[in-house]
Every structure is written in C-alpha cells, then in structure tokens.
Amino acid sequence: DAGVIQSPRHEVTEMGQEVTLRCKPISGHNSLFWYRQTMMRGLELLIYFNNNVPIDDSGMPEDRFSAKMPNASFSTLKIQPSEPRDSAVYFCASSLPQGRNEQYFGPGTRLTVT
Amino acid sequence: SQELEQSPQSLIVQEGKNLTINCTSSKTLYGLYWYKQKYGEGLIFLMMLQKGGEEKSHEKITAKLDEKKQQSSLHITASQPSHAGIYLCGADVIGNQFYFGTGTSLTVIP
C-alpha cells in the first residue's frame, strides 16, 4: 500500500488566493482527518470524516476553510481567501473507524502564504 | 493542546543514555497513542495503550499507561541518534474526541 498520499507537497501562494490541498487515504480506511501544524500551536485537528461524512469540524478556524470528501478515496481542504497566518504544514491522516485505532499520516503539505 | 500536556518540551541526551517522556491528560482516557515525527515529515505510529497498567515495547522504546493518573510515559533505553525527533502523544478522551500533546523534541548527541 502506498500509504496516505497528499498533494502538493509544497505550496507557495499570495495572500487572497485560493488554495486546495488534496488527500488520498489508505484504501479500506473509513476515517479521515485533517490537521494543521505550526510551531506556535502544535498539531491541531481541523476536521474529521467517518464514511465520507464530516463528524466534527469544530477545529476549522474560520469560514475561509472548507473540507470535502466526495468519495472514500479522496478529500480536499480548501482555503479561500488565503492569509499569511494560514502558513503551516497541513497533514491528512486516515484510520479504520475512528476511535481506538491508530492513524496513518501523510507526508504533509507545507503551505506558505506571502 | 491543553488537554494533553507533555514534559519535558525538549530533551538533549548523550548517546547511550536512558530517557523518559511523560504525557498527562486533563480528561478521562480511553486510549493513548505515541507517535514520532522527524522534522518536515509526517507522524509515524509507535504504539497504542488502552488498559490501565498496560505496557508495550518496540525495540528499545517502552510505553506505560497509568489510567488512574491519566498519564503515560515513554521510556527509551540506551538512546541512539536514530531516536532523535519529536515525540507526540495522542489520546481518545471522553466525548469521543481526539487530541495530540504539545510534543517533546529529542536530540541525541553521538
């Protein structure tokens, strides 16, 4: 198995632009998580899905952030419009049904908003 | 997150020395996970603890769960440069929520 796949690995964009991050979870995993990691705040859970349905999006910072999971093998995290404070590493992780199972992390997308 | 506190925040040890990292939860634990992260990379799962008193080992890394104290400790015996990285604990807590700890940065000096 290729593991969790994220793209792009690096993204540099100007403030105000739309940014879309992509994730392909491990086949057979029912749960998918989006995290953001910064030096100041550490690793923060933004949103997670079970069976393609968003379960908890309380970690999504603002309306500028949105996430979708149209099918079991693909998810996107969109930021529109992007701001410099959104600069961070965004990780996607997947697991068997949420709870009591380890999560497998993708390599992350390093986002820089200038 | 404040729900999970790790200590110490950073650790520098000489190769061959033993070390311990602690993780304390402010909420009731249902499961405790340890991950390792190398700079610029994703997290790698190390082990999961679910029952009070449970202890697991992987190579020279041992983790224990004290359910009553809502704490877990990660112990590395005879540390090596390959152990360097950031260690994070994660927990399933009451309310079906999941949090990560603040992380402990480990440097091992050859």
Coordinates of N, CA and C in Angstrom, one line a residue:
Chain A
D1 N 0.8 -1.2 0.0 CA 0.0 0.0 0.0 C 0.9 1.2 0.0
A2 N 0.5 2.3 -0.7 CA 1.3 3.5 -0.8 C 1.2 4.4 0.4
G3 N 0.3 4.1 1.3 CA 0.1 5.0 2.4 C -0.8 6.1 2.0
V4 N -0.9 7.1 2.9 CA -1.7 8.3 2.7 C -0.9 9.2 1.8
I5 N -1.6 9.6 0.7 CA -1.0 10.5 -0.3 C -1.5 11.9 -0.2
Q6 N -0.6 12.8 -0.2 CA -1.1 14.2 -0.1 C -0.4 15.0 -1.3
S7 N -1.1 16.0 -1.8 CA -0.6 16.8 -2.8 C -1.2 18.2 -2.7
P8 N -0.4 19.2 -3.1 CA 1.0 19.2 -3.4 C 1.8 19.0 -2.1
R9 N 3.1 18.8 -2.2 CA 4.0 18.7 -1.0 C 4.3 20.1 -0.5
H10 N 4.4 21.0 -1.4 CA 4.7 22.4 -1.1 C 3.9 23.3 -1.9
E11 N 3.4 24.4 -1.3 CA 2.6 25.3 -2.0 C 2.9 26.7 -1.5
V12 N 3.3 27.6 -2.4 CA 3.5 29.0 -2.1 C 2.5 29.8 -2.9
T13 N 1.8 30.7 -2.2 CA 0.8 31.4 -2.8 C 0.7 32.8 -2.2
E14 N 0.1 33.7 -2.9 CA -0.1 35.1 -2.4 C -1.4 35.2 -1.6
M15 N -1.3 36.1 -0.7 CA -2.5 36.4 0.1 C -3.7 36.7 -0.8
G16 N -4.8 36.1 -0.4 CA -6.0 36.3 -1.2 C -6.3 35.3 -2.2
Q17 N -5.3 34.5 -2.5 CA -5.6 33.4 -3.5 C -6.2 32.2 -2.8
E18 N -6.9 31.4 -3.7 CA -7.5 30.2 -3.2 C -6.5 29.0 -3.2
V19 N -6.5 28.2 -2.2 CA -5.6 27.1 -2.0 C -6.4 25.8 -1.8
T20 N -6.0 24.8 -2.6 CA -6.7 23.5 -2.4 C -5.7 22.4 -2.1
L21 N -5.8 21.8 -1.0 CA -5.0 20.7 -0.6 C -5.7 19.4 -0.8
R22 N -5.0 18.3 -1.3 CA -5.6 17.1 -1.6 C -5.1 15.9 -0.8
C23 N -6.0 14.9 -0.6 CA -5.6 13.8 0.2 C -6.2 12.5 -0.3
K24 N -5.4 11.5 -0.4 CA -6.0 10.1 -0.8 C -5.7 9.2 0.4
P25 N -6.7 8.8 1.1 CA -6.4 7.9 2.3 C -6.0 6.5 1.9
I26 N -5.6 5.7 2.9 CA -5.3 4.3 2.7 C -6.6 3.6 2.3
S27 N -6.6 2.8 1.3 CA -7.7 2.0 0.9 C -8.3 1.2 2.1
G28 N -9.6 1.3 2.3 CA -10.2 0.5 3.4 C -10.3 1.3 4.7
H29 N -9.7 2.4 4.8 CA -9.8 3.2 6.0 C -11.1 4.0 5.9
N30 N -11.9 4.0 7.0 CA -13.2 4.7 6.9 C -13.1 6.1 7.5
S31 N -12.1 6.4 8.2 CA -12.0 7.7 8.8 C -10.8 8.5 8.2
L32 N -11.1 9.8 8.1 CA -10.0 10.7 7.5 C -10.0 12.0 8.3
F33 N -8.8 12.4 8.6 CA -8.5 13.6 9.5 C -7.7 14.6 8.7
W34 N -8.0 15.9 9.0 CA -7.1 17.0 8.5 C -6.6 17.7 9.7
Y35 N -5.2 17.9 9.7 CA -4.6 18.6 10.8 C -3.8 19.7 10.3
R36 N -3.5 20.7 11.2 CA -2.6 21.8 10.9 C -1.5 21.8 11.9
Q37 N -0.3 22.0 11.5 CA 0.8 22.0 12.5 C 1.6 23.3 12.3
T38 N 1.8 24.0 13.4 CA 2.6 25.2 13.4 C 3.5 25.2 14.7
M39 N 4.5 26.0 14.7 CA 5.4 26.0 15.9 C 4.6 26.5 17.1
M40 N 3.8 27.5 16.8 CA 3.1 28.2 17.9 C 2.0 27.3 18.6
R41 N 1.3 26.6 17.7 CA 0.1 25.9 18.2 C 0.2 24.4 18.2
G42 N 1.3 23.9 17.7 CA 1.4 22.4 17.6 C 0.5 21.8 16.6
L43 N 0.1 20.6 16.8 CA -0.8 19.9 15.9 C -2.2 20.0 16.3
E44 N -3.0 20.6 15.4 CA -4.4 20.9 15.7 C -5.3 20.1 14.7
L45 N -6.3 19.4 15.3 CA -7.3 18.8 14.4 C -8.2 19.8 13.8
L46 N -8.4 19.8 12.5 CA -9.3 20.7 11.9 C -10.7 20.1 11.7
I47 N -10.7 18.9 11.1 CA -11.9 18.2 10.8 C -11.7 16.8 10.6
Y48 N -12.7 15.9 10.9 CA -12.5 14.5 10.5 C -13.8 14.0 10.0
F49 N -13.7 13.0 9.1 CA -14.8 12.4 8.4 C -14.9 10.9 8.8
N50 N -16.1 10.4 8.9 CA -16.3 9.0 9.0 C -17.2 8.6 7.9
N51 N -16.8 7.6 7.1 CA -17.5 7.2 5.9 C -18.0 8.4 5.1
N52 N -17.0 9.2 4.8 CA -17.2 10.4 3.9 C -18.1 11.5 4.5
V53 N -18.6 11.3 5.7 CA -19.4 12.3 6.3 C -18.6 13.1 7.4
P54 N -18.7 14.5 7.3 CA -18.0 15.3 8.3 C -18.6 15.1 9.7
I55 N -17.8 14.7 10.7 CA -18.3 14.4 12.0 C -18.1 15.6 13.0
D56 N -16.9 16.1 12.9 CA -16.5 17.2 13.8 C -15.7 18.2 13.1
D57 N -16.2 19.4 12.8 CA -15.4 20.4 12.2 C -15.2 21.6 13.1
S58 N -15.3 21.3 14.4 CA -15.1 22.4 15.3 C -13.7 23.0 15.3
G59 N -12.8 22.3 14.8 CA -11.4 22.8 14.7 C -11.1 23.7 13.5
M60 N -12.1 23.8 12.6 CA -11.9 24.6 11.4 C -11.9 26.1 11.9
P61 N -10.8 26.8 11.6 CA -10.6 28.1 12.2 C -11.6 29.1 11.7
E62 N -12.0 29.2 10.5 CA -12.9 30.2 10.0 C -13.7 29.7 8.8
D63 N -14.6 30.5 8.4 CA -15.4 30.2 7.2 C -14.5 30.1 5.9
R64 N -13.3 30.7 6.0 CA -12.5 30.6 4.8 C -12.0 29.2 4.6
F65 N -12.1 28.3 5.6 CA -11.7 26.9 5.4 C -12.9 26.1 5.2
S66 N -12.7 25.2 4.2 CA -13.8 24.2 4.0 C -13.1 22.9 3.5
A67 N -13.8 21.8 3.9 CA -13.3 20.4 3.5 C -14.4 19.6 3.0
K68 N -14.0 18.8 2.0 CA -15.0 17.9 1.4 C -14.4 16.5 1.3
M69 N -15.3 15.5 1.2 CA -14.9 14.1 0.9 C -15.9 13.5 0.0
P70 N -15.8 13.7 -1.2 CA -16.8 13.3 -2.2 C -16.9 11.8 -2.3
N71 N -15.8 11.1 -2.0 CA -15.9 9.6 -2.0 C -14.8 9.1 -1.0
A72 N -14.8 7.8 -0.9 CA -13.9 7.2 0.1 C -12.4 7.3 -0.2
S73 N -12.1 7.7 -1.4 CA -10.7 7.7 -1.7 C -10.1 9.1 -2.0
F74 N -10.9 10.1 -1.6 CA -10.4 11.5 -1.9 C -11.0 12.5 -1.0
S75 N -10.2 13.5 -0.6 CA -10.7 14.6 0.2 C -9.9 15.8 -0.1
T76 N -10.5 17.0 0.0 CA -9.9 18.2 -0.2 C -10.1 19.2 1.0
L77 N -9.1 20.0 1.2 CA -9.2 21.1 2.2 C -8.9 22.4 1.4
K78 N -9.9 23.3 1.4 CA -9.7 24.5 0.7 C -9.7 25.7 1.6
I79 N -8.8 26.6 1.2 CA -8.7 27.9 1.9 C -9.0 29.0 0.9
Q80 N -10.0 29.8 1.2 CA -10.3 30.9 0.3 C -11.0 32.0 1.0
P81 N -10.4 33.2 1.0 CA -9.1 33.6 0.5 C -8.0 33.2 1.5
S82 N -6.8 32.9 1.1 CA -5.7 32.6 2.0 C -5.1 33.8 2.6
E83 N -4.6 33.6 3.8 CA -3.9 34.7 4.5 C -2.6 34.2 5.0
P84 N -1.6 35.2 5.3 CA -0.3 34.7 5.7 C -0.4 33.9 7.0
R85 N -1.3 34.1 7.9 CA -1.4 33.3 9.1 C -1.8 31.9 8.9
D86 N -2.2 31.6 7.6 CA -2.6 30.2 7.3 C -1.3 29.4 7.0
S87 N -0.2 30.0 6.9 CA 1.0 29.3 6.6 C 1.3 28.2 7.7
A88 N 1.5 27.0 7.3 CA 1.6 25.9 8.2 C 1.9 24.6 7.4
V89 N 2.1 23.5 8.1 CA 2.1 22.2 7.4 C 0.7 21.6 7.7
Y90 N 0.1 21.2 6.6 CA -1.2 20.5 6.7 C -1.1 19.0 6.5
F91 N -1.5 18.3 7.5 CA -1.4 16.8 7.4 C -2.8 16.2 7.2
C92 N -2.9 15.2 6.4 CA -4.0 14.3 6.3 C -3.7 13.0 6.9
A93 N -4.6 12.4 7.6 CA -4.4 11.1 8.2 C -5.7 10.2 8.0
S94 N -5.5 8.9 8.0 CA -6.6 8.0 7.8 C -6.5 6.9 8.8
S95 N -7.6 6.3 9.2 CA -7.6 5.2 10.1 C -8.9 4.3 9.8
L96 N -8.8 3.1 10.4 CA -10.0 2.4 10.5 C -11.0 3.1 11.3
P97 N -12.3 2.7 11.4 CA -13.3 3.6 12.1 C -12.8 4.3 13.3
Q98 N -13.1 5.6 13.4 CA -12.5 6.5 14.4 C -12.7 6.0 15.8
G99 N -11.7 6.1 16.5 CA -11.7 5.6 17.9 C -11.0 4.3 18.1
R100 N -10.0 4.3 18.9 CA -9.3 3.0 19.3 C -8.5 2.5 18.2
N101 N -8.2 3.3 17.2 CA -7.3 2.8 16.1 C -6.3 3.9 15.8
E102 N -5.1 3.4 15.5 CA -4.0 4.3 15.1 C -4.3 5.0 13.8
Q103 N -3.8 6.2 13.7 CA -4.0 7.0 12.5 C -2.7 6.9 11.7
Y104 N -2.8 6.9 10.4 CA -1.7 6.8 9.5 C -1.6 8.2 8.8
F105 N -0.5 8.8 8.9 CA -0.3 10.2 8.4 C 0.3 10.2 7.0
G106 N -0.1 11.2 6.3 CA 0.5 11.5 5.0 C 1.8 12.4 5.3
P107 N 2.5 12.7 4.2 CA 3.8 13.4 4.4 C 3.6 14.9 4.6
G108 N 2.3 15.4 4.5 CA 2.0 16.8 4.7 C 2.2 17.7 3.5
T109 N 1.5 18.8 3.6 CA 1.7 19.9 2.6 C 2.2 21.1 3.3
R110 N 3.3 21.6 2.9 CA 3.8 22.8 3.5 C 3.3 24.0 2.8
L111 N 2.5 24.8 3.4 CA 1.8 25.9 2.8 C 2.5 27.2 3.3
T112 N 2.9 28.1 2.3 CA 3.4 29.4 2.6 C 2.5 30.4 1.9
V113 N 2.0 31.3 2.6 CA 1.1 32.4 2.1 C 1.9 33.7 2.3
T114 N 2.2 34.3 1.2 CA 3.0 35.6 1.3 C 2.1 36.8 1.2
Chain B
S1 N -2.2 20.8 22.7 CA -3.5 21.2 23.2 C -3.4 21.2 24.7
Q2 N -4.2 21.9 25.4 CA -4.2 21.9 26.8 C -4.7 20.6 27.4
E3 N -5.4 19.9 26.7 CA -6.0 18.6 27.2 C -4.9 17.6 27.4
L4 N -3.8 17.7 26.7 CA -2.7 16.8 26.8 C -1.4 17.6 27.0
E5 N -0.8 17.4 28.1 CA 0.5 18.1 28.4 C 1.6 17.1 28.4
Q6 N 2.7 17.5 27.7 CA 3.9 16.6 27.6 C 5.0 17.3 28.3
S7 N 5.9 16.5 28.9 CA 7.1 17.0 29.5 C 8.2 16.0 29.4
P8 N 9.4 16.5 29.2 CA 9.7 17.9 29.0 C 9.4 18.3 27.6
Q9 N 9.5 19.6 27.3 CA 9.3 20.1 26.0 C 10.4 19.7 25.0
S10 N 11.6 19.7 25.6 CA 12.7 19.3 24.8 C 13.7 18.6 25.7
L11 N 14.5 17.8 25.0 CA 15.5 16.9 25.7 C 16.7 16.7 24.9
I12 N 17.9 16.9 25.5 CA 19.1 16.6 24.8 C 19.9 15.6 25.7
V13 N 20.2 14.5 25.1 CA 20.9 13.4 25.8 C 22.1 12.9 25.1
Q14 N 23.0 12.3 25.8 CA 24.2 11.7 25.2 C 23.8 10.3 24.7
E15 N 24.3 9.9 23.6 CA 24.0 8.6 23.1 C 24.3 7.5 24.2
G16 N 23.4 6.6 24.3 CA 23.6 5.5 25.3 C 22.8 5.8 26.6
K17 N 22.4 7.0 26.8 CA 21.6 7.3 28.0 C 20.2 6.9 27.9
N18 N 19.5 6.7 29.0 CA 18.1 6.4 29.1 C 17.4 7.7 29.2
L19 N 16.1 7.8 28.8 CA 15.3 9.0 29.0 C 13.8 8.6 29.1
T20 N 13.1 9.5 29.6 CA 11.6 9.3 29.8 C 10.9 10.6 29.4
I21 N 9.8 10.4 28.7 CA 8.9 11.5 28.3 C 7.5 11.2 28.9
N22 N 6.9 12.2 29.4 CA 5.6 12.0 30.1 C 4.5 12.7 29.3
C23 N 3.3 12.2 29.5 CA 2.1 12.7 28.8 C 1.0 12.6 29.8
T24 N 0.4 13.8 30.1 CA -0.7 13.8 31.1 C -2.0 14.4 30.5
S25 N -3.1 13.7 30.7 CA -4.4 14.2 30.2 C -5.2 14.8 31.3
S26 N -5.9 15.8 30.9 CA -6.9 16.5 31.8 C -8.2 15.9 31.7
K27 N -8.4 14.9 30.8 CA -9.7 14.3 30.7 C -9.5 12.8 30.8
T28 N -10.6 12.1 31.0 CA -10.6 10.6 31.1 C -10.1 10.0 29.8
L29 N -9.1 9.1 29.9 CA -8.5 8.5 28.7 C -9.2 7.2 28.4
Y30 N -9.4 7.0 27.1 CA -9.9 5.7 26.6 C -8.8 5.0 25.8
G31 N -7.9 5.8 25.3 CA -6.8 5.2 24.6 C -5.7 6.2 24.4
L32 N -4.4 5.7 24.5 CA -3.3 6.6 24.5 C -2.3 6.1 23.4
Y33 N -1.9 7.0 22.5 CA -1.1 6.7 21.4 C 0.2 7.5 21.4
W34 N 1.3 6.8 21.0 CA 2.5 7.5 20.9 C 3.0 7.5 19.4
Y35 N 3.4 8.7 19.0 CA 3.9 8.9 17.6 C 5.2 9.6 17.6
K36 N 6.0 9.4 16.5 CA 7.2 10.0 16.4 C 7.2 10.8 15.1
Q37 N 7.8 12.0 15.1 CA 7.9 12.8 13.9 C 9.3 13.3 13.6
K38 N 9.8 13.1 12.4 CA 11.0 13.7 12.0 C 10.7 15.0 11.4
Y39 N 11.6 16.0 11.5 CA 11.4 17.3 11.0 C 11.0 17.3 9.5
G40 N 9.8 18.0 9.2 CA 9.4 18.1 7.9 C 8.7 16.8 7.3
E41 N 8.4 15.9 8.2 CA 7.7 14.6 7.8 C 6.5 14.4 8.6
G42 N 5.7 13.4 8.1 CA 4.5 13.1 8.8 C 4.8 12.3 10.1
L43 N 3.8 12.0 10.9 CA 3.9 11.3 12.1 C 3.9 9.8 11.8
I44 N 4.7 9.1 12.6 CA 4.8 7.6 12.5 C 4.3 7.0 13.8
F45 N 3.3 6.1 13.7 CA 2.7 5.5 14.8 C 3.7 4.6 15.5
L46 N 3.8 4.7 16.8 CA 4.8 3.8 17.6 C 4.0 2.7 18.3
M47 N 3.0 3.1 19.2 CA 2.3 2.1 19.9 C 1.0 2.7 20.5
M48 N 0.1 1.9 20.9 CA -1.2 2.3 21.4 C -1.4 1.5 22.8
L49 N -1.9 2.3 23.8 CA -2.2 1.7 25.1 C -3.6 1.9 25.4
Q50 N -4.3 0.9 25.9 CA -5.7 1.0 26.1 C -6.2 0.7 27.5
K51 N -5.4 -0.1 28.2 CA -5.8 -0.5 29.5 C -4.9 0.0 30.6
G52 N -5.5 0.3 31.7 CA -4.6 0.8 32.8 C -3.6 -0.2 33.2
G53 N -2.4 0.3 33.3 CA -1.3 -0.6 33.7 C -0.6 -1.3 32.5
E54 N -1.2 -1.1 31.3 CA -0.7 -1.7 30.1 C 0.7 -1.2 29.8
E55 N 1.6 -2.1 29.3 CA 2.9 -1.7 29.0 C 3.3 -2.4 27.7
K56 N 3.8 -1.6 26.7 CA 4.2 -2.2 25.4 C 5.6 -1.7 25.1
S57 N 6.3 -2.6 24.4 CA 7.6 -2.3 23.9 C 7.8 -2.5 22.5
H58 N 8.7 -1.6 21.9 CA 9.0 -1.7 20.5 C 10.5 -1.4 20.4
E59 N 11.3 -2.4 20.2 CA 12.7 -2.3 20.2 C 13.2 -1.7 21.5
K60 N 13.8 -0.6 21.6 CA 14.2 0.0 22.8 C 13.3 1.0 23.4
I61 N 12.1 1.1 22.9 CA 11.1 2.0 23.4 C 10.0 1.3 24.1
T62 N 9.7 1.8 25.4 CA 8.7 1.2 26.2 C 7.7 2.3 26.6
A63 N 6.4 2.0 26.5 CA 5.4 2.9 27.0 C 4.5 2.2 28.0
K64 N 4.1 3.0 29.0 CA 3.2 2.5 30.0 C 2.0 3.5 30.2
L65 N 0.9 2.9 30.6 CA -0.3 3.7 30.8 C -0.7 3.6 32.3
D66 N -0.8 4.7 32.9 CA -1.4 4.8 34.3 C -2.8 5.4 34.2
E67 N -3.8 4.6 34.1 CA -5.1 5.1 33.9 C -5.7 6.0 35.0
K68 N -5.3 5.6 36.2 CA -5.8 6.4 37.4 C -5.2 7.8 37.4
K69 N -4.0 7.9 37.0 CA -3.4 9.2 37.0 C -3.6 9.9 35.6
Q70 N -4.2 9.2 34.7 CA -4.4 9.7 33.3 C -3.1 10.1 32.7
Q71 N -2.1 9.3 32.9 CA -0.8 9.6 32.4 C -0.2 8.4 31.6
S72 N 0.7 8.8 30.8 CA 1.5 7.7 30.1 C 3.0 8.2 30.1
S73 N 3.9 7.2 30.1 CA 5.3 7.6 30.0 C 5.9 6.8 28.9
L74 N 6.8 7.4 28.2 CA 7.6 6.7 27.1 C 9.0 6.7 27.5
H75 N 9.6 5.5 27.6 CA 11.0 5.4 28.0 C 11.8 4.8 26.9
I76 N 13.0 5.4 26.7 CA 13.9 4.9 25.7 C 15.2 4.5 26.4
T77 N 15.6 3.3 26.2 CA 16.7 2.7 26.8 C 17.9 2.8 25.8
A78 N 19.1 3.2 26.3 CA 20.3 3.3 25.5 C 20.0 4.0 24.2
S79 N 19.7 5.3 24.3 CA 19.3 6.1 23.2 C 20.4 6.1 22.1
Q80 N 19.9 6.2 20.9 CA 20.8 6.3 19.7 C 20.4 7.5 18.9
P81 N 21.2 8.0 18.0 CA 20.9 9.1 17.2 C 19.6 8.9 16.4
S82 N 19.3 7.7 16.0 CA 18.1 7.4 15.2 C 16.9 7.6 16.0
H83 N 17.0 7.8 17.3 CA 15.8 8.1 18.2 C 15.4 9.6 18.1
A84 N 16.3 10.4 17.6 CA 16.0 11.8 17.6 C 14.8 12.1 16.8
G85 N 14.1 13.1 17.3 CA 12.8 13.5 16.6 C 11.9 14.2 17.6
I86 N 10.7 14.3 17.2 CA 9.6 14.9 18.0 C 8.7 13.7 18.4
Y87 N 8.5 13.6 19.7 CA 7.5 12.5 20.2 C 6.2 13.2 20.6
L88 N 5.2 12.7 20.1 CA 3.8 13.2 20.4 C 2.9 12.1 21.0
C89 N 2.2 12.5 22.0 CA 1.2 11.6 22.5 C -0.1 12.0 21.9
G90 N -1.0 11.1 21.7 CA -2.4 11.4 21.3 C -3.3 10.6 22.1
A91 N -4.5 11.1 22.3 CA -5.4 10.4 23.2 C -6.9 10.5 22.7
D92 N -7.6 9.3 22.8 CA -9.0 9.3 22.8 C -9.5 9.7 24.2
V93 N -10.3 10.7 24.2 CA -10.8 11.1 25.5 C -12.3 11.1 25.5
I94 N -12.9 11.3 26.7 CA -14.3 11.2 26.9 C -15.0 12.2 26.0
G95 N -16.1 11.9 25.4 CA -16.7 12.7 24.4 C -16.4 12.4 23.0
N96 N -15.7 11.2 22.9 CA -15.3 10.8 21.5 C -14.4 11.8 20.8
Q97 N -13.5 12.4 21.6 CA -12.6 13.4 21.0 C -11.2 12.9 21.0
F98 N -10.4 13.5 20.1 CA -9.0 13.1 20.0 C -8.2 14.3 20.0
Y99 N -7.1 14.2 20.8 CA -6.2 15.3 20.9 C -4.8 14.9 20.8
F100 N -3.9 15.7 20.4 CA -2.4 15.5 20.4 C -1.8 16.3 21.5
G101 N -0.7 15.8 22.0 CA 0.0 16.6 23.0 C 0.9 17.6 22.4
T102 N 1.6 18.4 23.2 CA 2.4 19.5 22.8 C 3.7 19.1 22.1
G103 N 4.1 17.8 22.3 CA 5.3 17.3 21.7 C 6.5 17.5 22.5
T104 N 7.5 16.6 22.4 CA 8.8 16.6 23.0 C 9.8 16.4 22.0
S105 N 10.7 17.4 21.9 CA 11.8 17.4 20.9 C 13.0 16.7 21.5
L106 N 13.4 15.6 20.9 CA 14.6 14.8 21.4 C 15.8 14.9 20.5
T107 N 16.9 15.3 21.1 CA 18.2 15.4 20.4 C 19.1 14.4 21.1
V108 N 19.7 13.5 20.3 CA 20.7 12.6 20.8 C 22.1 12.9 20.3
I109 N 23.0 13.2 21.2 CA 24.3 13.6 20.8 C 25.2 12.4 20.7
P110 N 25.8 12.1 19.5 CA 26.7 10.9 19.3 C 27.9 11.0 20.3

